[in-house]
Tab-separated table of C-alpha atoms in Angstrom:
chain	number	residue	atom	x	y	z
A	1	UNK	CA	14.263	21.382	29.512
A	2	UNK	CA	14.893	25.043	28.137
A	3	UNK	CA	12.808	26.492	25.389
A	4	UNK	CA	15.117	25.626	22.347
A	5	UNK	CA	15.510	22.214	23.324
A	6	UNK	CA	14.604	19.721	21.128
A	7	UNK	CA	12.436	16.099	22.322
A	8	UNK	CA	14.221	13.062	20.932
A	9	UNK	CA	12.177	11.590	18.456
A	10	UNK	CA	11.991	7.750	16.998
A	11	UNK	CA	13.152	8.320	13.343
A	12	UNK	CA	14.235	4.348	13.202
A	13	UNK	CA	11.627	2.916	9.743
A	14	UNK	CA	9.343	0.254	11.545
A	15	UNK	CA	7.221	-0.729	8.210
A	16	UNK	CA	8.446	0.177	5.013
A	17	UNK	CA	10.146	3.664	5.187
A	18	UNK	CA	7.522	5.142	7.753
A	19	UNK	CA	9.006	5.798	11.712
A	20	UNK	CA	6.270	5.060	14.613
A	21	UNK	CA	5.763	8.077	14.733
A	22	UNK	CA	4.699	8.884	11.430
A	23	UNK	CA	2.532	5.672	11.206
A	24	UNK	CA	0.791	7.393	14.221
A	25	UNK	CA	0.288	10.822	12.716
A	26	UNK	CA	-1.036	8.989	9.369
A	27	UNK	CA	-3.619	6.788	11.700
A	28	UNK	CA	-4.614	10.468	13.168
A	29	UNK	CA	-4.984	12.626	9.946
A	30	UNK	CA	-4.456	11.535	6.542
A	31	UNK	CA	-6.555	7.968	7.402
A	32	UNK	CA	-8.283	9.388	10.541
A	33	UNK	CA	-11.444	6.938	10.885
A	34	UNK	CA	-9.999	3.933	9.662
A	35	UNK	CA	-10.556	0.687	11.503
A	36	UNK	CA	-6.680	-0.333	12.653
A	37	UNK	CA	-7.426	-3.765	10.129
A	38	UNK	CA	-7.933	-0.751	7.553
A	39	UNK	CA	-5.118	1.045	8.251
A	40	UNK	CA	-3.385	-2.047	7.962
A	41	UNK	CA	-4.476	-2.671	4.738
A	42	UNK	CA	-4.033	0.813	3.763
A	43	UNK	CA	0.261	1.386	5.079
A	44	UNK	CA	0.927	-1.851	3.457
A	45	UNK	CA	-0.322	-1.006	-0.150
A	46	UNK	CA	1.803	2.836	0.115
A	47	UNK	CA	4.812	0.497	1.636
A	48	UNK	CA	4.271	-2.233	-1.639
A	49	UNK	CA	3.730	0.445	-4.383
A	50	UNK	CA	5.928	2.996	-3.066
A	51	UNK	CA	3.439	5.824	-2.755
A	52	UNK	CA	3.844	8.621	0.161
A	53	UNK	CA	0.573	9.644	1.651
A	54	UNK	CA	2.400	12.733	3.160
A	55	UNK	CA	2.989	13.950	-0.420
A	56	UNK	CA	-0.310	13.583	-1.750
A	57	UNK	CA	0.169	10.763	-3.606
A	58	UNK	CA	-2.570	8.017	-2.190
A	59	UNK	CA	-5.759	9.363	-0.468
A	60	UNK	CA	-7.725	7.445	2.153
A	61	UNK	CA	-11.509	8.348	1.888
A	62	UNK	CA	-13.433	7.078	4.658
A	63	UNK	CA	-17.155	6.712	5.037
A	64	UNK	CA	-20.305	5.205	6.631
A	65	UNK	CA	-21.150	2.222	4.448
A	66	UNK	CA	-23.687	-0.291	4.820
A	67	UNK	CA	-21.559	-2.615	6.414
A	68	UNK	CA	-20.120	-0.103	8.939
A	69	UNK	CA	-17.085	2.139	8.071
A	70	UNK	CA	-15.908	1.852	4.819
A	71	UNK	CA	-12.460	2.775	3.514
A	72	UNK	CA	-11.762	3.676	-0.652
A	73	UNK	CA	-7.781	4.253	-1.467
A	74	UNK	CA	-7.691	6.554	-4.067
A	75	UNK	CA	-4.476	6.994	-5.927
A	76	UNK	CA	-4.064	10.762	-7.280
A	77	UNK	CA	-2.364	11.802	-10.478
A	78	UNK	CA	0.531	12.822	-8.544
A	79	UNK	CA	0.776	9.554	-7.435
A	80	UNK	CA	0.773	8.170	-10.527
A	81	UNK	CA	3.324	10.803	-11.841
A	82	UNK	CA	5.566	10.033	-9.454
A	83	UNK	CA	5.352	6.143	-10.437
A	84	UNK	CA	5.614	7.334	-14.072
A	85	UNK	CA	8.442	9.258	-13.978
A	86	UNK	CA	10.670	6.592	-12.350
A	87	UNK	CA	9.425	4.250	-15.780
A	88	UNK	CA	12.244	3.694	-18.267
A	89	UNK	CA	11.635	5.378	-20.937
A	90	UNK	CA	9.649	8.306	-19.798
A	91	UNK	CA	8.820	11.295	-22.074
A	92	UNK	CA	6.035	12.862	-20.266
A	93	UNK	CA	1.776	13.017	-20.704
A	94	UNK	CA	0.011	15.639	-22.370
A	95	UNK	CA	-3.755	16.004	-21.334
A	96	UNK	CA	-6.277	18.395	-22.475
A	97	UNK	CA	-9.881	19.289	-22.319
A	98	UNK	CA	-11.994	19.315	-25.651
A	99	UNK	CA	-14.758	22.479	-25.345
A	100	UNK	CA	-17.615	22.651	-28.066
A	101	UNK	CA	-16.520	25.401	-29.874
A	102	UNK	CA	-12.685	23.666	-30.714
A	103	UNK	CA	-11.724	21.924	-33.820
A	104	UNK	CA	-10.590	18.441	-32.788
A	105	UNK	CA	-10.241	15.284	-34.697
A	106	UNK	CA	-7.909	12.018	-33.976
A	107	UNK	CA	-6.826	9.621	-36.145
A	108	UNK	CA	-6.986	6.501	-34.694
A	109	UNK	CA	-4.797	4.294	-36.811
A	110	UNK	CA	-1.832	6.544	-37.061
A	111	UNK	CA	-2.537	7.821	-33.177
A	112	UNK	CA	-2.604	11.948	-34.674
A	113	UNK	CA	-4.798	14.466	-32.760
A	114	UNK	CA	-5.748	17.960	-34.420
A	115	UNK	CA	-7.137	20.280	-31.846
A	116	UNK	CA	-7.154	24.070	-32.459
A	117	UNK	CA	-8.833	25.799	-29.360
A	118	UNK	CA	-11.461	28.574	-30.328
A	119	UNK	CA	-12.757	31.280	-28.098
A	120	UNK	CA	-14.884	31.398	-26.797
A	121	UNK	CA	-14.943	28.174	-25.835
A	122	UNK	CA	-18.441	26.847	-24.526
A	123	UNK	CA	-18.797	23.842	-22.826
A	124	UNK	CA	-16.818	21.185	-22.255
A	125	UNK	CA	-17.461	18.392	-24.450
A	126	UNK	CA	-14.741	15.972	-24.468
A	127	UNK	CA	-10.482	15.431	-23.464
A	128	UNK	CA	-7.625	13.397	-24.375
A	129	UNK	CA	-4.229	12.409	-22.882
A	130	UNK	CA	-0.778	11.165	-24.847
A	131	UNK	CA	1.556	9.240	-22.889
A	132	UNK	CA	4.950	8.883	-24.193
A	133	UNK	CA	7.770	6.336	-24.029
A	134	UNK	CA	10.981	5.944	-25.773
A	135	UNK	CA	10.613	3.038	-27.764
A	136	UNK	CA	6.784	2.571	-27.493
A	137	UNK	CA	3.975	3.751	-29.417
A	138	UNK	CA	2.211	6.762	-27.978
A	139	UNK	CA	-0.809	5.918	-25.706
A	140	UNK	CA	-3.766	8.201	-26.507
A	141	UNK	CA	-6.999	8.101	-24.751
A	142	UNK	CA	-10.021	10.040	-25.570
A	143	UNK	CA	-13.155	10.592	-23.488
A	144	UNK	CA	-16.508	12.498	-24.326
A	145	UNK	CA	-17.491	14.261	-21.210
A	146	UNK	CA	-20.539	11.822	-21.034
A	147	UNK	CA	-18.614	8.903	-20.149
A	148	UNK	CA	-17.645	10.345	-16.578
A	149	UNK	CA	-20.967	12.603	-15.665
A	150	UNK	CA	-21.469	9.956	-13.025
A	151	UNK	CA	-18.702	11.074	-10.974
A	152	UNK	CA	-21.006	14.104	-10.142
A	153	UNK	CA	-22.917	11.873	-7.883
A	154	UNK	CA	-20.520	9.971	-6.801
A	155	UNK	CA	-18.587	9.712	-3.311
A	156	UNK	CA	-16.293	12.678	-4.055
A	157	UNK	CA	-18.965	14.964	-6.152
A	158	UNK	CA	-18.317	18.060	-4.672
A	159	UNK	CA	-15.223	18.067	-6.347
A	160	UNK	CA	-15.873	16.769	-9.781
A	161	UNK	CA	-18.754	19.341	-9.350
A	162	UNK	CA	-17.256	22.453	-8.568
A	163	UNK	CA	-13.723	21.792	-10.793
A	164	UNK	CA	-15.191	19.372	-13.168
A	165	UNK	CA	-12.377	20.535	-15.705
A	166	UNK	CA	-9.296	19.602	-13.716
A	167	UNK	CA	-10.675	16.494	-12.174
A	168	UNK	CA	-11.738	15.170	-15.892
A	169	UNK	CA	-8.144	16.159	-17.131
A	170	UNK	CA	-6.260	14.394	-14.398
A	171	UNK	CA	-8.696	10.998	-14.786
A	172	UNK	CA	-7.972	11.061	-18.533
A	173	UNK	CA	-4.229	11.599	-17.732
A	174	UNK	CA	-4.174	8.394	-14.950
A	175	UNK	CA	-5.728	6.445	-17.493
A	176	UNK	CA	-3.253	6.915	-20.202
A	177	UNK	CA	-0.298	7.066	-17.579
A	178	UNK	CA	-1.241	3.312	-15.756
A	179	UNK	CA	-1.468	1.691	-19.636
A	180	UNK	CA	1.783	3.237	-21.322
A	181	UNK	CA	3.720	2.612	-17.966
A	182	UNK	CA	2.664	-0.398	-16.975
A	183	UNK	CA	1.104	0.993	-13.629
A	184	UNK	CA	-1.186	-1.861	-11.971
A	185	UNK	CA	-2.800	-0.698	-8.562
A	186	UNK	CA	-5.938	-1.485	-6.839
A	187	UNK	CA	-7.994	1.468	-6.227
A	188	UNK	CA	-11.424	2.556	-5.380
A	189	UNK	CA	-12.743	-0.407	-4.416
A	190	UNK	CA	-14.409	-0.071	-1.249
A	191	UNK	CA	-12.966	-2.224	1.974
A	192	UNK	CA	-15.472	-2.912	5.125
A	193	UNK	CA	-14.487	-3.963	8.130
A	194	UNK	CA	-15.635	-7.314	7.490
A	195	UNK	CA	-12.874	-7.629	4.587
A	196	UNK	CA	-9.778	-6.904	6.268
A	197	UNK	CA	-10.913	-9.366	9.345
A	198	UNK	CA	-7.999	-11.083	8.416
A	199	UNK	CA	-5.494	-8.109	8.227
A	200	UNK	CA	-3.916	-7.639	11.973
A	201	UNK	CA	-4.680	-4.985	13.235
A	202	UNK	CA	-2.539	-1.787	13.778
A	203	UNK	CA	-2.202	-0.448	17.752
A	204	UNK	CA	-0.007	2.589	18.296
A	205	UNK	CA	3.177	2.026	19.568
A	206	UNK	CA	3.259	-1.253	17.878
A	207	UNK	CA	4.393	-2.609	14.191
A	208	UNK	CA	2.536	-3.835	11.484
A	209	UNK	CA	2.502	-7.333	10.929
A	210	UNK	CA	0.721	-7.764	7.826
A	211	UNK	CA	2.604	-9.722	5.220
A	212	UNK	CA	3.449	-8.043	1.789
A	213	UNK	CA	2.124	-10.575	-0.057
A	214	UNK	CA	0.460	-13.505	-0.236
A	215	UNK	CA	1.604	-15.584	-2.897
A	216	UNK	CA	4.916	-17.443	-2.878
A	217	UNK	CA	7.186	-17.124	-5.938
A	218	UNK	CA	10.493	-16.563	-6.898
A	219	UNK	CA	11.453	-14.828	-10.372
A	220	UNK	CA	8.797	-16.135	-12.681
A	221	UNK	CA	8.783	-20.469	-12.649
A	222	UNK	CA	10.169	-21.458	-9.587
A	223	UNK	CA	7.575	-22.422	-6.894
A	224	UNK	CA	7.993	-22.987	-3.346
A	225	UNK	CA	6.452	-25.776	-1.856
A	226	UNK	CA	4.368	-24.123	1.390
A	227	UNK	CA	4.872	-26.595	3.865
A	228	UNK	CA	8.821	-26.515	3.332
A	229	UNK	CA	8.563	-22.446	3.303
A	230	UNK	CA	6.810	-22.734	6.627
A	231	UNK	CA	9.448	-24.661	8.364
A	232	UNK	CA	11.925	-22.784	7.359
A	233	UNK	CA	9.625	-19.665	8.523
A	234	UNK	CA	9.647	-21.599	12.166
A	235	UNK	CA	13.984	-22.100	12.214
A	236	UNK	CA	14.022	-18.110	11.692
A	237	UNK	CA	11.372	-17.967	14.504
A	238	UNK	CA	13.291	-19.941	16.695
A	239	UNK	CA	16.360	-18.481	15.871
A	240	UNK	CA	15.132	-15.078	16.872
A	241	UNK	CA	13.824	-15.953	20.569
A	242	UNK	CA	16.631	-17.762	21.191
A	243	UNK	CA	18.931	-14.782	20.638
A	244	UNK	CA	16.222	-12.387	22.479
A	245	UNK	CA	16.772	-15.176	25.303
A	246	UNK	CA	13.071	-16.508	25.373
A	247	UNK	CA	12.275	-20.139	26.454
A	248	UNK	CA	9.719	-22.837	25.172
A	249	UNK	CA	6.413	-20.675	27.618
A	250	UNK	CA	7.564	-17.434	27.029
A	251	UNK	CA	7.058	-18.176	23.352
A	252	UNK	CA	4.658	-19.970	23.438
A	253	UNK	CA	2.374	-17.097	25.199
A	254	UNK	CA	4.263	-14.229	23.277
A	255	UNK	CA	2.623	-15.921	20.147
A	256	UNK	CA	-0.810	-16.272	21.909
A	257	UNK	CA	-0.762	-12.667	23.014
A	258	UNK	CA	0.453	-11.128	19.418
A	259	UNK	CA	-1.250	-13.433	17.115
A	260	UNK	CA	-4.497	-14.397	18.980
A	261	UNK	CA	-3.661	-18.301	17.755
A	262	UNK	CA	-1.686	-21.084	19.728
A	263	UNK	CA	1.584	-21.566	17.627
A	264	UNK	CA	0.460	-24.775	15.550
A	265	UNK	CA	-2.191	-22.919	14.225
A	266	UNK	CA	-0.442	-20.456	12.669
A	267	UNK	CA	-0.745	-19.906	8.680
A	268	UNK	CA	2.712	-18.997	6.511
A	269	UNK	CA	1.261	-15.182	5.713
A	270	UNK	CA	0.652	-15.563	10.261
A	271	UNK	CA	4.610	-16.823	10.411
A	272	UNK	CA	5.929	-14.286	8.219
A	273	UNK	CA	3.515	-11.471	10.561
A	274	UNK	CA	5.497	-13.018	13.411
A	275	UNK	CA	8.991	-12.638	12.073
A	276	UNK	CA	8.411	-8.801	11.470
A	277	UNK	CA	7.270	-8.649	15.322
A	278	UNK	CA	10.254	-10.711	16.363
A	279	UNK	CA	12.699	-8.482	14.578
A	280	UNK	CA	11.064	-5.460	16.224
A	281	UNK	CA	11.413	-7.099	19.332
A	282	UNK	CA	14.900	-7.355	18.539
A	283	UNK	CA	15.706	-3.951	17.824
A	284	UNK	CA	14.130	-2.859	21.101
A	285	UNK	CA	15.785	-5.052	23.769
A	286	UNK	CA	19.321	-6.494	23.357
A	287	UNK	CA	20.181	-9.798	22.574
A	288	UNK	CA	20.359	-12.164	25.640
A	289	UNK	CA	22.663	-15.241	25.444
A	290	UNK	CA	23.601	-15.922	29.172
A	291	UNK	CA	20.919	-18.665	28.744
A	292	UNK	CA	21.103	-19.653	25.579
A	293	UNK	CA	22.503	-23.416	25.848
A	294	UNK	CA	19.791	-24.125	28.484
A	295	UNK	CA	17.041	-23.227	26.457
A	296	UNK	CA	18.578	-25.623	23.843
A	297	UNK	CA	16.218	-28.800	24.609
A	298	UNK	CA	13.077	-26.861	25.499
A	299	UNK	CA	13.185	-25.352	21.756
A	300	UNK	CA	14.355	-28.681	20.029
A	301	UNK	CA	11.002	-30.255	21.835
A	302	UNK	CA	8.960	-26.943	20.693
A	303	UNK	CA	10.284	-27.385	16.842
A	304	UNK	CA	8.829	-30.759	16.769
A	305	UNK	CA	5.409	-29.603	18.439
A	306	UNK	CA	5.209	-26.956	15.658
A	307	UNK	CA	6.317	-28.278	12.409
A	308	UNK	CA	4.159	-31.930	13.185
């Protein structure tokens, strides 16, 4: 290979809009320490809110907890920004820091704030953020410096300590950004490993299987009735080894090996886990049909085994 060669590399999107290969460098840097159930956990909530970790816009803070490792995702302002600015409506935040030597005062019922900065400053007493939206009342929240002194001692102190005045500015401006925008995601709640025993795990080379979601809707009043969902689950299952040529044992242990569970113990969220393996599966090998007629009774006997 000559020097200005260049290696082929695997750009194809496995989960979400992240390539193998970036999944791996994220499991190596940006979440380095992670348990693979945590990394899991933490690619499926960038994936489901949209959030690139490679742009700063979700943190994953790992530490020794009580319970073993512990992982916090932290969402940053830019994060939030970025979810912000793709809001209908948009008109920007304004965020400021309140020192004691300013003249500030806010009307609360009309939603006015007066601040006229004075130098020199002093210390910094208080802050405030406006979020605005065409067509909604402005979104002002106001803090006294008091109200977030506990961040000092808290897992990331040494940076509320040493630039206490940007880190106050940009939690005033999150909080004012997630209510006038409508931005609703978990954050900074700590996950053991014991939590995410149920999230499969993440191996290198391989792709995540953990559902998006849990809950089954469609729109906002219709329900699906979970035993019907999971039988329909199955048909795509079988639908999908069929065309990667697969008969009833082959299945049968490809399940046991991926999912740790024979096939009639499978769950909906463990079905729709599978599916995402199959159609990896599918992308990787071609599509075998030179058997597919004689494999026609082995999976009609399998269905029935699986869906009793």
């Amino acid at each position: 290979m000559s020097k200005n060669q260049v290696t082929n590399v695997n750009t194809q999107a496995v989960v979400g809009n992240f390539t193998q290969s970036e999944l791996d460098t994220i499991k190596q840097t940006i979440a380095k320490g992670t348990t693979n159930e945590q990394f899991s956990l933490f690619v499926q909530t960038c994936v489901n809110s949209g959030l690139n970790p490679f742009l700063n816009h979700v943190h994953c803070i790992v530490y020794d907890g009580k319970a073993g490792p512990t992982m916090s995702i932290q969402i940053a302002v830019e994060g939030i920004l970025f979810l912000a600015r793709k809001t209908e409506g948009y008109k920007g935040i304004d965020a400021q820091i309140v020192h004691e030597n300013d003249e500030f005062k806010f009307n609360a019922a009309k939603k006015e704030v007066v601040h006229e900065i004075g130098f020199p400053r002093g210390k910094i007493i208080g802050g405030y953020a406006i979020a605005k939206r065409e067509g909604f009342d402005d979104v002002v929240v106001v803090m006294e410096s008091t109200e977030v002194e506990h961040m000092k001692k808290g897992r990331n102190s040494t940076m509320w300590n040493q630039w206490f005045s940007d880190m106050f500015k940009k939690h005033i401006m999150k909080r004012a950004a997630k209510i006038q925008y409508g931005i609703e995601i978990a954050e900074d709640e700590p996950v053991t490993s014991a939590a995410t025993e149920s999230v499969s795990s993440y191996q290198s080379g391989r792709v995540d299987i953990t559902p998006s979601t849990a809950q089954i809707t469609v729109g906002e009043t219709e329900v699906i009735d979970p035993d019907e969902e999971l039988k329909t689950k199955w048909t795509e299952v079988y639908g999908k080894t069929e065309k990667l040529g697969w008969n009833r044992n082959q299945t049968s242990d490809y399940i046991k090996t991926k999912m740790k569970k024979n096939p009639k113990e499978l769950t909906l969220q463990e079905v729709v886990g599978l599916l995402k393996l199959l159609d990896f599966e599918l992308k990787q090998h071609p599509a075998q049909k030179e058997n597919f007629d004689d494999l026609t009774h082995e999976f009609e006997e399998f269905k029935q085994e699986t869906l009793l």
